[in-house]
XYZ file of C-alpha atoms in Angstrom:
313
model
C -24.628 -31.466 -33.776
C -22.696 -28.266 -34.082
C -24.616 -26.763 -31.142
C -23.778 -29.767 -28.951
C -20.113 -29.540 -29.926
C -19.970 -25.810 -29.121
C -21.704 -26.363 -25.786
C -19.263 -29.126 -24.841
C -16.313 -26.939 -25.822
C -17.631 -24.115 -23.676
C -18.121 -26.449 -20.708
C -14.626 -27.819 -21.206
C -13.205 -24.291 -21.368
C -15.142 -23.328 -18.234
C -13.802 -26.377 -16.393
C -10.251 -25.572 -17.469
C -10.682 -21.974 -16.298
C -12.120 -23.153 -12.977
C -9.227 -25.580 -12.552
C -6.675 -22.796 -13.040
C -8.614 -20.512 -10.682
C -9.187 -23.184 -8.050
C -6.131 -22.299 -5.894
C -7.338 -18.712 -5.640
C -10.969 -19.749 -5.134
C -10.025 -22.171 -2.356
C -7.810 -19.584 -0.685
C -10.521 -16.932 -0.964
C -13.148 -19.249 0.518
C -10.981 -20.559 3.360
C -9.071 -17.428 4.369
C -11.543 -14.624 3.549
C -15.147 -15.639 2.897
C -15.482 -18.171 5.713
C -13.798 -15.986 8.394
C -15.866 -12.974 7.317
C -19.159 -14.884 7.431
C -18.190 -16.409 10.791
C -17.359 -12.977 12.189
C -20.745 -11.647 11.136
C -22.426 -14.720 12.657
C -20.631 -14.473 16.010
C -21.272 -10.719 16.231
C -24.903 -11.630 16.970
C -24.007 -14.370 19.450
C -22.935 -14.607 23.071
C -19.847 -16.796 22.905
C -16.977 -17.152 25.367
C -15.087 -19.953 23.642
C -16.189 -22.551 26.199
C -19.960 -22.769 25.952
C -22.032 -23.115 22.764
C -22.947 -19.807 21.068
C -26.260 -18.295 22.173
C -28.280 -15.828 20.135
C -28.135 -12.239 21.434
C -29.434 -10.317 18.449
C -28.119 -6.745 18.325
C -27.048 -6.660 21.987
C -23.348 -6.947 21.132
C -23.639 -4.032 18.706
C -25.548 -1.963 21.254
C -22.980 -2.725 23.928
C -19.998 -1.764 21.754
C -21.489 1.446 20.339
C -23.328 2.653 23.441
C -21.999 1.058 26.624
C -18.379 0.055 25.990
C -16.347 3.083 27.163
C -13.235 2.293 25.134
C -14.769 2.072 21.653
C -15.151 5.730 20.707
C -11.707 6.809 22.021
C -10.161 3.905 20.103
C -12.058 4.859 16.949
C -10.946 8.503 17.205
C -7.322 7.478 17.811
C -7.350 5.069 14.882
C -8.790 7.671 12.517
C -6.244 10.244 13.753
C -3.404 7.847 13.037
C -4.817 7.010 9.598
C -5.098 10.660 8.589
C -1.963 12.097 10.199
C 0.495 9.212 10.352
C -0.189 7.862 6.863
C -0.039 11.343 5.316
C 3.240 12.229 7.008
C 4.806 8.874 6.172
C 3.968 9.271 2.493
C 5.257 12.856 2.364
C 8.387 12.028 4.363
C 9.095 8.868 2.368
C 8.776 10.760 -0.906
C 10.981 13.561 0.429
C 13.713 11.164 1.560
C 13.533 9.325 -1.760
C 13.938 12.611 -3.648
C 16.854 13.623 -1.446
C 18.773 10.389 -1.911
C 18.214 10.277 -5.688
C 19.762 13.765 -5.868
C 22.852 12.859 -3.820
C 25.917 12.266 -5.956
C 28.367 11.095 -3.296
C 27.651 8.574 -0.577
C 24.135 7.715 -1.723
C 24.624 4.081 -0.731
C 25.554 5.063 2.830
C 22.471 7.266 3.201
C 20.230 4.552 1.731
C 21.557 2.116 4.315
C 21.181 4.568 7.198
C 17.580 5.364 6.316
C 16.629 1.757 5.640
C 18.194 0.136 8.718
C 15.564 1.433 11.224
C 12.851 -0.307 9.206
C 14.542 -3.641 9.994
C 14.356 -3.092 13.756
C 11.773 -5.346 15.479
C 8.666 -3.306 16.393
C 8.838 -4.195 20.092
C 12.523 -3.306 20.434
C 12.124 -0.083 18.450
C 9.125 1.029 20.526
C 10.876 0.276 23.808
C 13.937 2.226 22.677
C 11.769 5.211 21.718
C 9.912 5.064 25.034
C 13.203 5.249 26.932
C 14.624 7.989 24.679
C 11.475 10.083 25.109
C 11.082 9.433 28.820
C 10.225 12.835 30.351
C 12.336 12.219 33.441
C 15.478 10.467 32.244
C 15.278 10.495 28.450
C 18.062 12.275 26.525
C 15.617 13.977 24.138
C 13.936 16.047 26.836
C 17.306 16.719 28.466
C 18.592 18.205 25.219
C 15.421 20.256 24.732
C 15.677 21.666 28.259
C 19.371 22.436 27.762
C 18.623 24.632 24.739
C 15.659 26.287 26.419
C 12.809 24.507 24.646
C 9.784 22.979 26.408
C 10.111 19.258 27.081
C 6.902 17.352 26.246
C 5.697 14.365 28.195
C 5.608 12.232 25.012
C 4.216 8.766 25.843
C 3.214 9.953 29.327
C 1.143 12.858 27.978
C -2.187 12.185 26.206
C -1.573 15.229 23.986
C 1.849 14.054 22.806
C 1.446 10.260 22.788
C 0.109 10.007 19.216
C 2.706 12.486 17.836
C 5.363 10.331 19.543
C 4.001 7.246 17.778
C 4.093 9.233 14.531
C 7.773 10.055 15.100
C 8.403 6.345 15.627
C 6.652 5.581 12.326
C 8.683 8.254 10.497
C 11.894 6.824 11.935
C 11.116 3.499 10.224
C 10.441 5.053 6.825
C 12.839 2.755 4.944
C 10.138 0.713 3.191
C 8.486 3.732 1.546
C 11.860 5.278 0.789
C 12.900 2.278 -1.313
C 9.563 2.175 -3.174
C 9.646 5.887 -3.971
C 13.302 5.734 -5.010
C 12.497 3.043 -7.565
C 9.618 5.147 -8.916
C 11.667 8.357 -9.030
C 14.540 6.707 -10.871
C 12.030 5.474 -13.444
C 10.825 8.976 -14.378
C 11.962 9.710 -17.986
C 14.886 12.144 -17.981
C 13.732 13.731 -21.218
C 10.655 15.085 -19.450
C 12.856 16.955 -16.985
C 15.007 18.245 -19.829
C 11.959 19.457 -21.741
C 10.646 21.207 -18.623
C 14.009 22.921 -18.067
C 14.048 24.124 -21.697
C 10.578 25.611 -21.114
C 11.944 27.522 -18.120
C 10.185 25.468 -15.424
C 11.367 26.052 -11.874
C 12.337 23.246 -9.504
C 8.889 23.314 -7.917
C 7.165 23.246 -11.319
C 9.302 20.301 -12.431
C 8.366 18.494 -9.228
C 4.672 19.318 -9.583
C 4.185 18.753 -13.300
C 6.773 16.034 -14.020
C 7.650 14.105 -10.864
C 4.265 13.835 -9.169
C 2.246 12.731 -12.232
C 4.763 9.942 -12.850
C 4.842 8.675 -9.263
C 1.127 9.189 -8.504
C 0.347 5.425 -8.857
C 3.037 4.719 -6.256
C 1.608 7.439 -4.016
C -1.791 5.756 -4.274
C -0.221 2.387 -3.456
C 1.593 3.862 -0.443
C -1.569 5.525 0.868
C -3.778 2.444 0.456
C -1.278 0.055 2.040
C -0.563 2.618 4.769
C -4.258 2.867 5.633
C -4.579 -0.916 5.805
C -1.466 -1.245 7.985
C -2.580 1.544 10.321
C -5.983 -0.093 10.695
C -4.022 -3.049 12.110
C -1.846 -0.867 14.372
C -1.456 -2.852 17.568
C 2.056 -3.597 18.809
C 3.652 -0.140 18.989
C 0.938 1.716 20.958
C 0.501 -1.210 23.349
C 4.230 -1.530 24.096
C 4.636 2.249 24.365
C 1.792 2.430 26.881
C 3.186 -0.429 28.960
C 6.729 0.954 29.067
C 5.624 4.532 29.788
C 3.225 3.457 32.537
C 5.850 1.327 34.265
C 3.465 -1.634 34.462
C 5.215 -5.001 34.496
C 2.728 -7.544 33.270
C 3.089 -11.006 34.673
C 0.994 -13.954 35.719
C -2.305 -12.865 37.197
C -2.025 -9.226 36.068
C -4.057 -7.552 33.367
C -3.059 -4.337 31.612
C -5.799 -2.111 30.240
C -4.441 -0.707 26.961
C -4.554 2.961 26.048
C -2.140 4.587 28.512
C -2.117 7.527 29.039
C -5.842 8.271 29.366
C -6.808 6.020 26.414
C -4.776 8.206 24.027
C -2.881 5.241 22.507
C -5.903 2.945 22.348
C -6.628 1.532 18.879
C -9.367 -0.693 17.506
C -7.119 -3.777 17.077
C -6.296 -3.534 20.792
C -10.007 -3.684 21.546
C -10.390 -6.830 19.458
C -7.678 -8.523 21.517
C -8.910 -7.103 24.821
C -12.513 -8.160 24.261
C -11.824 -11.505 22.633
C -8.782 -12.896 24.429
C -8.806 -11.114 27.788
C -12.528 -10.733 28.482
C -13.624 -13.760 26.383
C -16.419 -11.709 24.848
C -16.015 -12.953 21.290
C -19.309 -11.477 20.115
C -18.299 -7.910 20.955
C -14.795 -8.527 19.582
C -16.357 -9.568 16.273
C -18.353 -6.319 16.219
C -15.157 -4.262 16.546
C -13.462 -6.437 13.898
C -16.337 -5.769 11.491
C -16.067 -2.033 12.152
C -12.374 -2.256 11.290
C -13.180 -4.162 8.115
C -15.859 -1.651 7.088
C -13.539 1.309 7.693
C -10.719 -0.303 5.722
C -13.031 -1.033 2.814
C -14.485 2.492 2.920
C -11.062 4.165 2.915
C -9.782 1.898 0.150
C -12.887 2.392 -2.009
C -12.684 6.171 -1.550
C -9.005 6.254 -2.500
C -9.519 4.003 -5.513
C -12.437 6.125 -6.715
C -10.256 9.199 -6.305
C -7.501 7.584 -8.319
C -8.287 9.766 -11.308
C -8.108 12.818 -9.080
C -4.840 11.710 -7.536
C -2.950 13.316 -10.399
C -1.250 15.771 -8.093
C -0.228 17.959 -10.954
C -3.676 19.507 -10.742
C -4.682 18.822 -14.330
């Protein structure tokens, strides 16, 4: 009798637990598991959205990896942006946060000035940057030429297009600035005082006090930055369109990646293959590559969490 009672209690507890978890379970099944399984399924199918899917086996994968000329440039560009842009944004955001927490007068004004660019719509901000960095009429190159410095081609030069996108990302650093400011203000003051009593220099206080305390926030900024950069679509596409002078209207089709595929990213390929070429199978292959890369980067960073103690312990 006791065994039956215990078993019924356990079943009741399991049902209660499942009931409380059901919103998450339903959301996970509908918005993650089902789309992921469908993407894997369609990656082996020929499907144009109009006719029933037809089995193609590994042909979509072979086409994307071997025959599709835009895949490898897009992959290289995406990895470049993940490594360079995310690193610089984290360093710059931490630096700006440190600077503003040290300011005694006018800190609110500087916080506002640094945060306002983050609120600018991505399309408007990218168009403004494309006009400012225009090699022919842009004021930036005019100023550089006036002081005797070389004027890059920026969005019209395949060498400078990704650095120009990085400058755009650093301009909108307000989100990381606010996060790092909150973390820096939460560092115990007594640790700084103890370090000063021990004769620690400013660099040593930063390395052995500040960084160990904000390292979880650094990890958060890097992981979220990698995920966001893996979805980087709007800014490079708009920059390429504005710099190329192409006006897209009815009946026209713009191949992303101007100039010379240097601003091409994997999310652009997903849209180009799926919604412009109606090759949903190949688009699903690129989407799965994006998913695998995001998971690999995130797993690597989470495994390195113990080694992210930048104090070098």
